[in-house]
CSV table of C-alpha atoms and ligand atoms in Angstrom, one decimal:
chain,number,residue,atom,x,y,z
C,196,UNK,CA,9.7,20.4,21.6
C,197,UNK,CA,7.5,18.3,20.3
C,198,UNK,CA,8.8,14.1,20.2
C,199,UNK,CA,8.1,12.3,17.0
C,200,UNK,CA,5.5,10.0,18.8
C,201,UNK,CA,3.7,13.0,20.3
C,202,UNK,CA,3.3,14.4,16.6
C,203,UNK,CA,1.9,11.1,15.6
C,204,UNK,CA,-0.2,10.7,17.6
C,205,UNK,CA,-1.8,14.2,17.2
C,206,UNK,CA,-1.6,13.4,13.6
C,207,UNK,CA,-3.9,10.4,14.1
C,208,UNK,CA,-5.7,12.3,16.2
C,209,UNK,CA,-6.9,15.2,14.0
C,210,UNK,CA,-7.3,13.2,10.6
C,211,UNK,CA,-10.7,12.0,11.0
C,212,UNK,CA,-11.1,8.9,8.4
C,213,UNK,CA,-13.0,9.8,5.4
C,214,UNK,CA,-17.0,8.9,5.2
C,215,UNK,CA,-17.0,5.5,3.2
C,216,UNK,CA,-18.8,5.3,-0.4
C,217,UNK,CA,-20.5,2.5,-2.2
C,218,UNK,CA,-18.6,1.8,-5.3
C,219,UNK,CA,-18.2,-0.8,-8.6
C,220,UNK,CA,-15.0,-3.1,-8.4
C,221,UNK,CA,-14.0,-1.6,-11.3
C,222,UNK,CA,-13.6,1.6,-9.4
C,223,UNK,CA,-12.0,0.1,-6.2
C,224,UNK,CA,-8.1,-0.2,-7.1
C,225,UNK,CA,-6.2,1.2,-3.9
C,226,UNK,CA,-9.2,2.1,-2.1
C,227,UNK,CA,-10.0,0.9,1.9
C,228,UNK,CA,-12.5,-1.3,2.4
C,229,UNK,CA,-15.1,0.6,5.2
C,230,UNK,CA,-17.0,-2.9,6.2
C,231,UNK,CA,-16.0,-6.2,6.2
C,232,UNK,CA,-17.2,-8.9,3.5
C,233,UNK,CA,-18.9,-12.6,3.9
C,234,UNK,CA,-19.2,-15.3,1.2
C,235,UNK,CA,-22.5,-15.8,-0.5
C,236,UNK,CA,-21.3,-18.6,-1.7
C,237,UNK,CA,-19.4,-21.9,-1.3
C,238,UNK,CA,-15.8,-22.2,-2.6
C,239,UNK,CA,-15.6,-23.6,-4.9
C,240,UNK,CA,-19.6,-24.5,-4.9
C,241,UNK,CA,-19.5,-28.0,-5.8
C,242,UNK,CA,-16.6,-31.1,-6.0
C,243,UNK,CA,-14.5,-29.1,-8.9
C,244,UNK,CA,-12.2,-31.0,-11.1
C,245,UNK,CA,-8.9,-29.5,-11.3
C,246,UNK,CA,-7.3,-31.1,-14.6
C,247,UNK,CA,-8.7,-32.3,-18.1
C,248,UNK,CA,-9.0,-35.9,-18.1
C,249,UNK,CA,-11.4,-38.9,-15.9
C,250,UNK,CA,-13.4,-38.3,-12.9
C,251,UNK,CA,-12.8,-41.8,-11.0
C,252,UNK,CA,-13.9,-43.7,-8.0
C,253,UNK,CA,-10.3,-43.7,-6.4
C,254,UNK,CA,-10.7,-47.3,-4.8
C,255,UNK,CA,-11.2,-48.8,-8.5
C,256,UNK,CA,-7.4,-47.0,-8.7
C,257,UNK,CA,-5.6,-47.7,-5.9
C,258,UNK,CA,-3.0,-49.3,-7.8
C,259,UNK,CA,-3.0,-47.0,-10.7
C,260,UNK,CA,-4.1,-49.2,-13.3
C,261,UNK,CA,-7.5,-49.9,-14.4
C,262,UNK,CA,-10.3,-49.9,-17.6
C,263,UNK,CA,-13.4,-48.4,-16.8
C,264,UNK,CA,-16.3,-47.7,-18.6
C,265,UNK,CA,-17.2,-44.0,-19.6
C,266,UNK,CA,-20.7,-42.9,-18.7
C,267,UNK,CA,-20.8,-39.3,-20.3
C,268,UNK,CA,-18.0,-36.0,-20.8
C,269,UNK,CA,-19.0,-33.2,-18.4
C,270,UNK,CA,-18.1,-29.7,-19.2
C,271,UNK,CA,-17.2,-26.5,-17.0
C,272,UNK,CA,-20.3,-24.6,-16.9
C,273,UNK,CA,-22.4,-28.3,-17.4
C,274,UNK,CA,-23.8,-30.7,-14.8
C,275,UNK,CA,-23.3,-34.4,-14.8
C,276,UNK,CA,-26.4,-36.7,-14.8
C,277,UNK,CA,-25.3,-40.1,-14.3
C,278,UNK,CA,-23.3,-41.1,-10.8
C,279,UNK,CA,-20.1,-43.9,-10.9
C,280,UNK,CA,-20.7,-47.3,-9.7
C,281,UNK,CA,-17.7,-49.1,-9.2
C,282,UNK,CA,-15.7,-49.3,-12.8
C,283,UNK,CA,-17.3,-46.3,-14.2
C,284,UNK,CA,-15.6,-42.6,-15.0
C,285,UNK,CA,-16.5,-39.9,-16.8
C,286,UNK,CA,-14.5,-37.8,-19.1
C,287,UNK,CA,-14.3,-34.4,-17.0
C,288,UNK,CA,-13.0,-31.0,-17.9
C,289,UNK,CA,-11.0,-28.3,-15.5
C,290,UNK,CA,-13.4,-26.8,-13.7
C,291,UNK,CA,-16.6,-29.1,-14.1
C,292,UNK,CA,-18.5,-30.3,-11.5
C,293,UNK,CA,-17.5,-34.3,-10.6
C,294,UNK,CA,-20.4,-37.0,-10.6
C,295,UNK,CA,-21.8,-38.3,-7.7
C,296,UNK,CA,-19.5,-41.6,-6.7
C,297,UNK,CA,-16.1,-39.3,-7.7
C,298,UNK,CA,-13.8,-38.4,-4.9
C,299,UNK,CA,-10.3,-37.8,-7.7
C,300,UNK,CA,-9.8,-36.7,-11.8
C,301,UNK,CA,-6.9,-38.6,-13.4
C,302,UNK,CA,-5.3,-36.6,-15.6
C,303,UNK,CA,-5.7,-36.7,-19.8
C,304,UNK,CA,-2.2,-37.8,-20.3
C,305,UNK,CA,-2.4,-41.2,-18.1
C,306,UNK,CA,-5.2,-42.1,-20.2
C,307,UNK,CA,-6.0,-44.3,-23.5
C,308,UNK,CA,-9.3,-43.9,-24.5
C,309,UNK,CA,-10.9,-46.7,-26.5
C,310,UNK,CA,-13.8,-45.3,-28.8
C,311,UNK,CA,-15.4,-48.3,-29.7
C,312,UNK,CA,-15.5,-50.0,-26.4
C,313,UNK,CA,-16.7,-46.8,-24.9
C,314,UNK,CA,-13.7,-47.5,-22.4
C,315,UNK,CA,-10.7,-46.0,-20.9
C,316,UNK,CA,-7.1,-47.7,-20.1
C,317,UNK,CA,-5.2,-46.0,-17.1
C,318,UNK,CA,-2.0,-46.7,-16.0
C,319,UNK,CA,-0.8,-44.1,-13.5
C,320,UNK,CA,0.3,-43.9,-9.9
C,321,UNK,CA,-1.8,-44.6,-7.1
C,322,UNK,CA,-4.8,-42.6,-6.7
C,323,UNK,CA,-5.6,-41.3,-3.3
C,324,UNK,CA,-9.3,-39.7,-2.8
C,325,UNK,CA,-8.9,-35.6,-3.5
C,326,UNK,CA,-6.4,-36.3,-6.0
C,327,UNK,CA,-6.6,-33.5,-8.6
C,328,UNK,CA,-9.7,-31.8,-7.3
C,329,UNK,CA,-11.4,-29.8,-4.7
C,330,UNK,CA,-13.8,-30.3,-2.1
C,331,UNK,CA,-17.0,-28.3,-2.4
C,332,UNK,CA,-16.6,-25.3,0.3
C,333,UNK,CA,-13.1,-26.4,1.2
C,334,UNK,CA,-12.1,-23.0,0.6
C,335,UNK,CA,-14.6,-21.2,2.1
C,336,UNK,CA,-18.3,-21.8,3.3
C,337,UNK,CA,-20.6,-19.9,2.0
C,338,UNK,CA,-21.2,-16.9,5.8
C,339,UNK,CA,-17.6,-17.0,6.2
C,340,UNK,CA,-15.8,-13.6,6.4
C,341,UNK,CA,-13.6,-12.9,3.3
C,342,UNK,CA,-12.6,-9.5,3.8
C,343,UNK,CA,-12.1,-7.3,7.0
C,344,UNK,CA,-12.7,-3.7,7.4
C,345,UNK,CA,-9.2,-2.3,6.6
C,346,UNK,CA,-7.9,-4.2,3.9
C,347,UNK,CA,-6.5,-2.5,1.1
C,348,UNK,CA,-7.5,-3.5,-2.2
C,349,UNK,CA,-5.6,-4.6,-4.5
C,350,UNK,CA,-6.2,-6.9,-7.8
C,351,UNK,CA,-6.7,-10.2,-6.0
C,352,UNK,CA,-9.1,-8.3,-3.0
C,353,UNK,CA,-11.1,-7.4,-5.9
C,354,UNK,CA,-10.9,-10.6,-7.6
C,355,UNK,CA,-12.1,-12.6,-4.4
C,356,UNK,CA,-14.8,-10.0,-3.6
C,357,UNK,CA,-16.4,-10.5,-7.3
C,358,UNK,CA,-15.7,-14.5,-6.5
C,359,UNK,CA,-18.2,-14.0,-3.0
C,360,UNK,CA,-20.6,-12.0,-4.3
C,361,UNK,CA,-19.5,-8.3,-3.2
C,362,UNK,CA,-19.9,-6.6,-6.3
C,363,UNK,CA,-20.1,-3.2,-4.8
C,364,UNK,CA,-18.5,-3.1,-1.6
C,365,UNK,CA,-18.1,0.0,1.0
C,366,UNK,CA,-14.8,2.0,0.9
C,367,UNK,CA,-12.6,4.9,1.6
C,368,UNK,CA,-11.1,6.9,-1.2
C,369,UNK,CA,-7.8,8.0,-1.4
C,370,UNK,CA,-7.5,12.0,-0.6
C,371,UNK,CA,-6.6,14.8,-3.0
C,372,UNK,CA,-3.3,16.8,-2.2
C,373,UNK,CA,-2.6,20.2,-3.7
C,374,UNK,CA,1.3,21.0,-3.7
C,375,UNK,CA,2.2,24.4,-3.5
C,376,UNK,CA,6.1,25.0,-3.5
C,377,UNK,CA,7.1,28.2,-1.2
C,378,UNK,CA,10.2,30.7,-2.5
C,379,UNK,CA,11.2,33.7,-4.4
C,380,UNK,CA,14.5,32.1,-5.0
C,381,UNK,CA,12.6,28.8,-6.7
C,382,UNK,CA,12.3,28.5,-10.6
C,383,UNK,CA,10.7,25.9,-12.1
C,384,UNK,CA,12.9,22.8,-13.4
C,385,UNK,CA,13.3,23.4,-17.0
C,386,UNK,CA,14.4,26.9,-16.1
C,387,UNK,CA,18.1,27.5,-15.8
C,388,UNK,CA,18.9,29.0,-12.2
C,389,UNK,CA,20.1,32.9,-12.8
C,390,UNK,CA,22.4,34.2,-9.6
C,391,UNK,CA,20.6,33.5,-6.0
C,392,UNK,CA,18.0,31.2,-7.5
C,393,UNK,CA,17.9,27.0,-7.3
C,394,UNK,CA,15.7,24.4,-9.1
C,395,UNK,CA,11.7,23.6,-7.3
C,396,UNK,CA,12.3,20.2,-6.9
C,397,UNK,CA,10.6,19.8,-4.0
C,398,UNK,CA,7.3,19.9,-5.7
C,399,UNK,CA,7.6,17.3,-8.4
C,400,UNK,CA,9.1,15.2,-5.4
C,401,UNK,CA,5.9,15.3,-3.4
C,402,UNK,CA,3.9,15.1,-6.4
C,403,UNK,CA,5.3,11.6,-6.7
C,404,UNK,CA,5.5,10.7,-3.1
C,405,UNK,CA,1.4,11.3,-3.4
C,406,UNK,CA,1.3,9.4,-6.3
C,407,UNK,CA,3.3,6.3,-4.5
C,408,UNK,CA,0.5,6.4,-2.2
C,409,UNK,CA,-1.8,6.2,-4.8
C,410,UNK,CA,-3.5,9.5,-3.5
C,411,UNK,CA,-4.3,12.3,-6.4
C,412,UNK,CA,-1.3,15.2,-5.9
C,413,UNK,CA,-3.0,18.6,-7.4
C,414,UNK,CA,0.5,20.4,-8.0
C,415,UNK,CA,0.3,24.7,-7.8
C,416,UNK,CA,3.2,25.9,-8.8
C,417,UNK,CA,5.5,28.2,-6.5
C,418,UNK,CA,3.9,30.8,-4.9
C,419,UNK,CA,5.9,33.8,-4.2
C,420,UNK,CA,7.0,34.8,-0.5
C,421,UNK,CA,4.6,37.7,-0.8
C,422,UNK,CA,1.6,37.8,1.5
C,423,UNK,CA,-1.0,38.4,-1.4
C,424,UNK,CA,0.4,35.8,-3.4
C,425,UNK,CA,0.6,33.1,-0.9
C,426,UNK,CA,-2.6,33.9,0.5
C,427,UNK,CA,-4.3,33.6,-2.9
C,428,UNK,CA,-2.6,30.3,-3.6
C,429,UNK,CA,-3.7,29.0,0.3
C,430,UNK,CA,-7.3,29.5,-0.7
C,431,UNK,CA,-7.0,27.6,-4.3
C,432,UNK,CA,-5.0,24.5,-2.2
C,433,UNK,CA,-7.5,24.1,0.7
C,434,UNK,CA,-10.2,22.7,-1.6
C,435,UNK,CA,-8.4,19.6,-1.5
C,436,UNK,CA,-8.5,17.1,1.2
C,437,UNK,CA,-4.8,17.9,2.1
C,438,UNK,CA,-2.9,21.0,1.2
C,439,UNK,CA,0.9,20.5,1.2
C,440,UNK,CA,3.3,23.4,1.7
C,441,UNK,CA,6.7,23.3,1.3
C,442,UNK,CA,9.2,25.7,2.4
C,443,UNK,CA,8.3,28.7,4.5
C,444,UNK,CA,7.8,27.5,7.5
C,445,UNK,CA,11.0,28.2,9.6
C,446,UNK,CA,12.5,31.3,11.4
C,447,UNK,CA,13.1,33.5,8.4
C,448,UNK,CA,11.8,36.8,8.3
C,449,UNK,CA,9.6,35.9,4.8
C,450,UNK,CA,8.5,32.6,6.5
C,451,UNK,CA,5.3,33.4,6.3
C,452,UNK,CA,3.1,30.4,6.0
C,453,UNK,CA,2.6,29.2,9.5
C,454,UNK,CA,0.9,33.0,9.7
C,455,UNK,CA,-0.7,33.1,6.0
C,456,UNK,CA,-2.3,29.8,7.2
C,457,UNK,CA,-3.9,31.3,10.3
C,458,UNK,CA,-5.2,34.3,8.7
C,459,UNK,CA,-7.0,31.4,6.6
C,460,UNK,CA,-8.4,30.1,9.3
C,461,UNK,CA,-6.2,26.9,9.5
C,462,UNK,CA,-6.1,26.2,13.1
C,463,UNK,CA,-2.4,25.1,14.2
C,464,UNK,CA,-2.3,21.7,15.6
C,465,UNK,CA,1.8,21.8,16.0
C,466,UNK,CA,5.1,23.4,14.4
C,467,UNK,CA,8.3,21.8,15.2
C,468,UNK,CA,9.0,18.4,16.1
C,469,UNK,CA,12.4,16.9,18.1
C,470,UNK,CA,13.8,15.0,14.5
C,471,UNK,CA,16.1,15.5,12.1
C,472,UNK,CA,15.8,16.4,9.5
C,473,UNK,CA,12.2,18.1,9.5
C,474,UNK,CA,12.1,20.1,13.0
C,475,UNK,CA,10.5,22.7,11.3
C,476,UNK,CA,7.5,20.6,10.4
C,477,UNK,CA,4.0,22.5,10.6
C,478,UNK,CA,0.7,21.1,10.6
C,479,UNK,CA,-2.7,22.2,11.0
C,480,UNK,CA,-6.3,22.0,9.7
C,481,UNK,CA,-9.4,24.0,8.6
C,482,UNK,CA,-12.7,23.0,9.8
C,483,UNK,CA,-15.5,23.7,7.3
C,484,UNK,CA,-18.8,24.0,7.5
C,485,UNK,CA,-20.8,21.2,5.6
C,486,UNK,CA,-17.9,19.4,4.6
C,487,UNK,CA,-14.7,17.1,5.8
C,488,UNK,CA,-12.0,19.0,7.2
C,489,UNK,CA,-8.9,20.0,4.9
C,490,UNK,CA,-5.7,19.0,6.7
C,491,UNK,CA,-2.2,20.8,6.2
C,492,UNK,CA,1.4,20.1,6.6
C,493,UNK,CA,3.7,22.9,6.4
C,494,UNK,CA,7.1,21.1,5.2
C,495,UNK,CA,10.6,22.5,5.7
C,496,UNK,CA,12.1,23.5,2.7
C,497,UNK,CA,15.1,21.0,2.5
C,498,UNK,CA,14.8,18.9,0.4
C,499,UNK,CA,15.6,15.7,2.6
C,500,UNK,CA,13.7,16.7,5.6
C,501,UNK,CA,10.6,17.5,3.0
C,502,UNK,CA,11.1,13.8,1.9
C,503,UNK,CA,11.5,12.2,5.3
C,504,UNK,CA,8.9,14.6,6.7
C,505,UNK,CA,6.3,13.3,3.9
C,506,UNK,CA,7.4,9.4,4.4
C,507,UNK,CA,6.7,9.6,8.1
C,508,UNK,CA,3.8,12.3,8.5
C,509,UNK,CA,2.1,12.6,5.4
C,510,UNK,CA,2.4,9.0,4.6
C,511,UNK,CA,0.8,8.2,8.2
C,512,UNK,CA,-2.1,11.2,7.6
C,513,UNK,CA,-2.8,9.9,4.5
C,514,UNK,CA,-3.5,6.3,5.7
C,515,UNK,CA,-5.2,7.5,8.4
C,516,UNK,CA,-7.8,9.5,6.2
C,517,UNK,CA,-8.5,6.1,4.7
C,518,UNK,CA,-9.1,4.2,7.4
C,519,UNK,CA,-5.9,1.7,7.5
C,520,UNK,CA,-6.2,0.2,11.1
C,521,UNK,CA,-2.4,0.5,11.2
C,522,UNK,CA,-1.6,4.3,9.7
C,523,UNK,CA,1.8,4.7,10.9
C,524,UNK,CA,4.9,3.3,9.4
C,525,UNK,CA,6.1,-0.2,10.7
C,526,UNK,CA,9.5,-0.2,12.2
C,527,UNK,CA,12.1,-2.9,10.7
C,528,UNK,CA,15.1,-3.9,12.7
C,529,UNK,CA,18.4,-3.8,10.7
C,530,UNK,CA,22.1,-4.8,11.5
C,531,UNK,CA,24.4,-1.5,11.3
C,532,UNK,CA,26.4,-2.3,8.0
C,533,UNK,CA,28.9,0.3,9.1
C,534,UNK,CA,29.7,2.9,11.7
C,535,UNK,CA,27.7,5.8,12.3
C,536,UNK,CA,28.4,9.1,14.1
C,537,UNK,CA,25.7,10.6,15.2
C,538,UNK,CA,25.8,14.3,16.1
C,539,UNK,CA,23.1,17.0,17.9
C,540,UNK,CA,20.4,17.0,20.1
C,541,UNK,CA,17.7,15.3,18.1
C,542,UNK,CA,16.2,12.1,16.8
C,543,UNK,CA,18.0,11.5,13.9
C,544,UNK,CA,16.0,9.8,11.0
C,545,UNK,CA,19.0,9.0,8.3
C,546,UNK,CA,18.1,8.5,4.8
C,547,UNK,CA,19.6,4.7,4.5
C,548,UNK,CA,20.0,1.5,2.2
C,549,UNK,CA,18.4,-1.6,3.4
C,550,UNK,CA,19.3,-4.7,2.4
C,551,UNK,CA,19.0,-8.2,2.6
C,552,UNK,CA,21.8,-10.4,3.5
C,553,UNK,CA,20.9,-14.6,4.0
C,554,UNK,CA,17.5,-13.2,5.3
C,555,UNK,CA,19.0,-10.8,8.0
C,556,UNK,CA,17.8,-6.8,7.1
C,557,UNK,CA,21.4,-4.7,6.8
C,558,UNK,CA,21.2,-1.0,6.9
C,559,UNK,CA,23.6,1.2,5.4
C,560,UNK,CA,23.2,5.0,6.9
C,561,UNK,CA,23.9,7.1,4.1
C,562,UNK,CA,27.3,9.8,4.1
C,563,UNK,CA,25.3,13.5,3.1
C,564,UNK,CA,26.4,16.8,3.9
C,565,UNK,CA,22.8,17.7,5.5
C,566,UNK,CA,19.1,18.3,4.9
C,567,UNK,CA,20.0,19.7,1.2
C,568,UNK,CA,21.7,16.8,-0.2
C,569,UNK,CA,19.6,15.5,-2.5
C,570,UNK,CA,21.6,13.6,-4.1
C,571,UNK,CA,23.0,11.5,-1.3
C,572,UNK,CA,19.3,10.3,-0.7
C,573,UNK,CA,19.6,8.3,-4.4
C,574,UNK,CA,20.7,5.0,-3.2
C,575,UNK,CA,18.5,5.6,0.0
C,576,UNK,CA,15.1,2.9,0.6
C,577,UNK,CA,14.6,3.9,3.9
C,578,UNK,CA,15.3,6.0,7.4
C,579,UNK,CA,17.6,5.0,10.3
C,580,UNK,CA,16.4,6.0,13.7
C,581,UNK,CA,19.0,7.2,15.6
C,582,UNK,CA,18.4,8.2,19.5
C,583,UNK,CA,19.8,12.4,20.1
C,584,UNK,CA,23.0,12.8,21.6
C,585,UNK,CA,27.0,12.5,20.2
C,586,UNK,CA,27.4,9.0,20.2
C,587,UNK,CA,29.1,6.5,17.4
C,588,UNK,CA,27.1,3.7,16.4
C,589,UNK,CA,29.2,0.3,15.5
C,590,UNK,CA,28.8,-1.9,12.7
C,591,UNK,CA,26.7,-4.9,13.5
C,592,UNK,CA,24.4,-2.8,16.1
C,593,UNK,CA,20.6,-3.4,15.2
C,594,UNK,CA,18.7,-0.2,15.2
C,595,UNK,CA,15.0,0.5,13.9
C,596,UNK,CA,14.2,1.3,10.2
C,597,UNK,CA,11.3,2.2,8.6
C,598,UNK,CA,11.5,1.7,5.1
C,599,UNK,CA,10.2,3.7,1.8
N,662,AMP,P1,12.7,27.6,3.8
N,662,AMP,O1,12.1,26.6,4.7
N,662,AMP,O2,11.7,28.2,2.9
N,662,AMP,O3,13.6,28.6,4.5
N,662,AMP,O4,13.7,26.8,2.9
N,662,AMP,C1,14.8,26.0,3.4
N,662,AMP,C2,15.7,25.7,2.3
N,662,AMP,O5,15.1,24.8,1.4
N,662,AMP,C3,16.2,26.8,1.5
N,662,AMP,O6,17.6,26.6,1.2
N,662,AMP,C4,15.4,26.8,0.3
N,662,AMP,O7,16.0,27.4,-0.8
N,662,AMP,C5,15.2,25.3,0.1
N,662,AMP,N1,13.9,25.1,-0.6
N,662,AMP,C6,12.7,25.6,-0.3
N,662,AMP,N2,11.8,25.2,-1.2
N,662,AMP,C7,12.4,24.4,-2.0
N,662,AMP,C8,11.9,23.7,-3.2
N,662,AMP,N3,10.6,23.7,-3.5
N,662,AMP,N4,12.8,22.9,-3.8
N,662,AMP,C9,14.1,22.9,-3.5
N,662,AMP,N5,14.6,23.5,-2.4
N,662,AMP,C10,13.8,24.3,-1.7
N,663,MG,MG1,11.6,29.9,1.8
C-alpha cells in the first residue's frame, strides 16, 4: 500500500499551483503572494520624530538640562525650514520630519515652554543621539526586498506592501471546494435519525475545515448511493477547483465513487494509503480542456479519518494550489504525557491534545473507540504519529505531532 509520504508527494505532485492574478490590497486577505516585493521607498523616508515634544542637538543635552531657543513647530505631513545651531530646538510633532542639525526629540512632558522668551526649559535624563526618533531608511532602503514569493498575507503583509508602494501586487487565490456528503443512511442534521440512519456531519465538518483554510467550501448536500444520483452530483462538484467526497470510497458493494469518478473522467492518482485512520483515502483529478485541472479526494466516511484525512491531505493540496513553498504540514515534537498502546499494521495518526508545559510541547493521545468517535476528537489540537506494529509507547517518549 501506499506510505503517507508517497501520497504526499504524489499529492504535490499533481496539484499544479494556480496561475497568479493582479489584485487591489483590499482584495488580498489570505491570498499567496506569486512574486516577490521591493521598497520604492525609504523607511521611514526622512529623520522621523517619534514623540510630541523638541527636536534637539543632543550634545547641547548631554546632561539633560538645558534652555534653548525655539526656531519654528514642525508638523507631520510639514517640512522644517530653518536647521539647529547649537542652543536651538524646534517644537516637533510624532511623525514630522526633524531639522537639519537634530539627531534626538525630547519628549513634551520634560519640557517648560516659555512664550515670551520664545524659549524652552529641559530638565530630563541624558540625551544620547537617536533618542526618540528614527533614522531615515533605517528600516529599509528604498530596492530592498520586502516581501518574498510565498508569503501569505495577512493584515500587516498588506500594511507593509501599501507602506512600499505595492499597491497591487501578484497572487494566488484560495481554491473553491464543493462538498458532497455520500450515503443512503445520511440525513441532514436538523433531521431526527429514523431506524438505520445517522446524522451527515461529515459535511458541515469539511465545510469548516475549508473555511479554516480560508478556501471557499461549496457544500452539496448528500447524494444518494445511486449511480444516477451521484453521477449527477459529480458533474455539479467538478466545477470547482476541488471536489470533496466523503464516504463511498471503501470495499462496500454501493461504494461507488472511486468508479462514478472514472466514468467522469477523473483520472485516479491513488486509493488507499498505509495510515490510520483514513486507508481508504482516494484521490484523483480531471484534466480539462482550456482550463486548470479540478482535483478530487475521495474521503472515508468516518468521521475521524475524514478529519485527519482533510488536515494532512487536503490541507497540504490546498496549500500547494496556492503556491506555499512549504505545502505540507510541519511536524512538532512532543513529550508522551501518558502511555499509549498502539495496535495494527499501520501508521497510526491519533487525534491528540498538545500542550505546553514550561516551554516543552506535551502530547496527550486521545482514549476513542475508533474512526467513528467523534466525540473523542473534542479536546483534540492535533495528530500523534505513531510507527505500525503492537508496541506500548511510555510516558515521557517524544514522538512527532502535527498540529490542527
Ligand atoms: P462509507 O465509507 O461510505 O462506507 O462510510 C463509512 C462509515 O462512515 C459508515 O459508518 C458511514 O455511515 C459513515 N459515514 C459516511 N458518511 C458520513 C457522513 N457524511 N457523516 C457521518 N458519518 C458518515
Ligand atoms: Mg457509504
Amino acid at each position: 500500500m501506499l506510505s503517507v509520504q508517497e501520497a504526499f508527494r504524489l499529492i504535490l505532485e499533481t496539484v499544479i499551483p494556480i496561475a497568479p492574478h493582479q489584485c487591489s490590497l483590499f482584495e488580498a486577505d489570505h491570498k499567496v503572494l506569486a512574486a516577490g516585493t521591493v521598497s520604492d521607498v525609504n523607511v521611514p523616508p526622512f529623520d522621523k520624530a517619534l514623540m510630541d515634544g523638541f527636536a534637539v542637538r543632543s550634545t547641547d543635552l548631554i546632561d539633560g538640562n538645558a534652555t534653548l531657543q525655539i526656531l519654528e513647530t514642525i508638523y507631520a505631513g510639514s517640512v522644517p525650514t530653518l536647521p539647529l545651531q547649537a542652543g536651538q530646538t524646534s517644537q516637533i510633532m510624532t511623525g514630522a520630519p526633524l531639522p537639519e542639525g537634530a539627531d534626538a526629540v525630547v519628549q513634551i512632558e520634560h519640557c517648560k515652554i516659555n512664550e515670551e522668551q520664545q524659549s524652552v526649559q529641559i530638565e530630563t535624563s541624558p540625551v544620547s543621539p537617536g533618542k526618540n526618533m528614527l533614522y531615515h531608511a533605517s528600516i529599509l532602503e528604498r530596492g530592498a526586498p520586502v516581501l518574498e514569493a510565498g508569503t501569505l498575507l495577512r493584515a500587516q503583509e498588506i500594511g507593509a506592501l501599501a507602506e512600499t508602494g505595492s499597491p497591487f501586487v501578484s497572487v494566488r487565490r484560495p481554491p473553491s471546494l464543493s462538498i458532497l456528503a455520500t450515503g443512503d443512511e445520511l440525513v441532514a442534521p436538523e433531521d431526527a435519525p429514523q431506524v438505520g440512519q445517522i446524522r451527515n456531519s461529515n459535511e458541515v465538518m469539511l465545510y469548516t475545515q475549508v473555511l479554516q483554510s480560508h478556501a471557499h467550501p461549496v457544500p452539496l448536500g448528500i447524494a444518494r448511493d445511486e449511480r444516477n444520483h451521484l453521477r449527477e452530483k459529480i458533474n455539479e462538484g467538478l466545477k470547482c477547483d476541488f471536489l470533496l467526497l466523503s464516504g463511498g470510497v471503501s470495499a462496500g458493494t454501493l461504494d461507488l465513487v472511486p468508479s462514478e469518478l472514472q466514468a467522469a473522467g477523473v483520472r485516479q492518482v491513488f486509493h488507499k494509503v498505509d495510515l490510520k485512520p483514513g486507508k481508504p483515502l482516494w484521490f484523483g483529478l480531471l484534466e480539462q480542456e482550456n482550463r486548470a485541472p479540478c482535483y478530487i479526494f475521495g474521503l472515508p466516511g468516518n468521521p475521524v479519518s475524514s478529519m485527519v484525512c482533510f488536515e494532512l491531505f487536503v490541507r497540504s493540496a490546498i496549500r500547494q494550489f496556492m503556491g506555499f513553498p512549504s505545502p505540507k504540514p510541519a511536524p512538532l515534537e512532543a513529550r508522551l504525557k501518558s502511555d499509549f498502546q498502539t495496535r495494527g499494521n499501520r501508521p497510526t495518526y491519533q487525534p491528540a491534545m498538545v500542550e505546553w508545559e514550561s516551554g516543552e510541547a506535551v502530547v496527550t493521545p486521545l482514549m476513542t473507540m475508533g474512526s467513528a468517535d467523534l466525540r473523542s476528537t473534542v479536546a483534540a489540537n492535533a495528530v500523534a504519529l505513531f510507527p505500525s506494529g503492537n508496541q506500548l509507547f511510555q510516558e515521557g517518549l517524544k514522538v512527532e505531532t502535527f498540529l490542527w
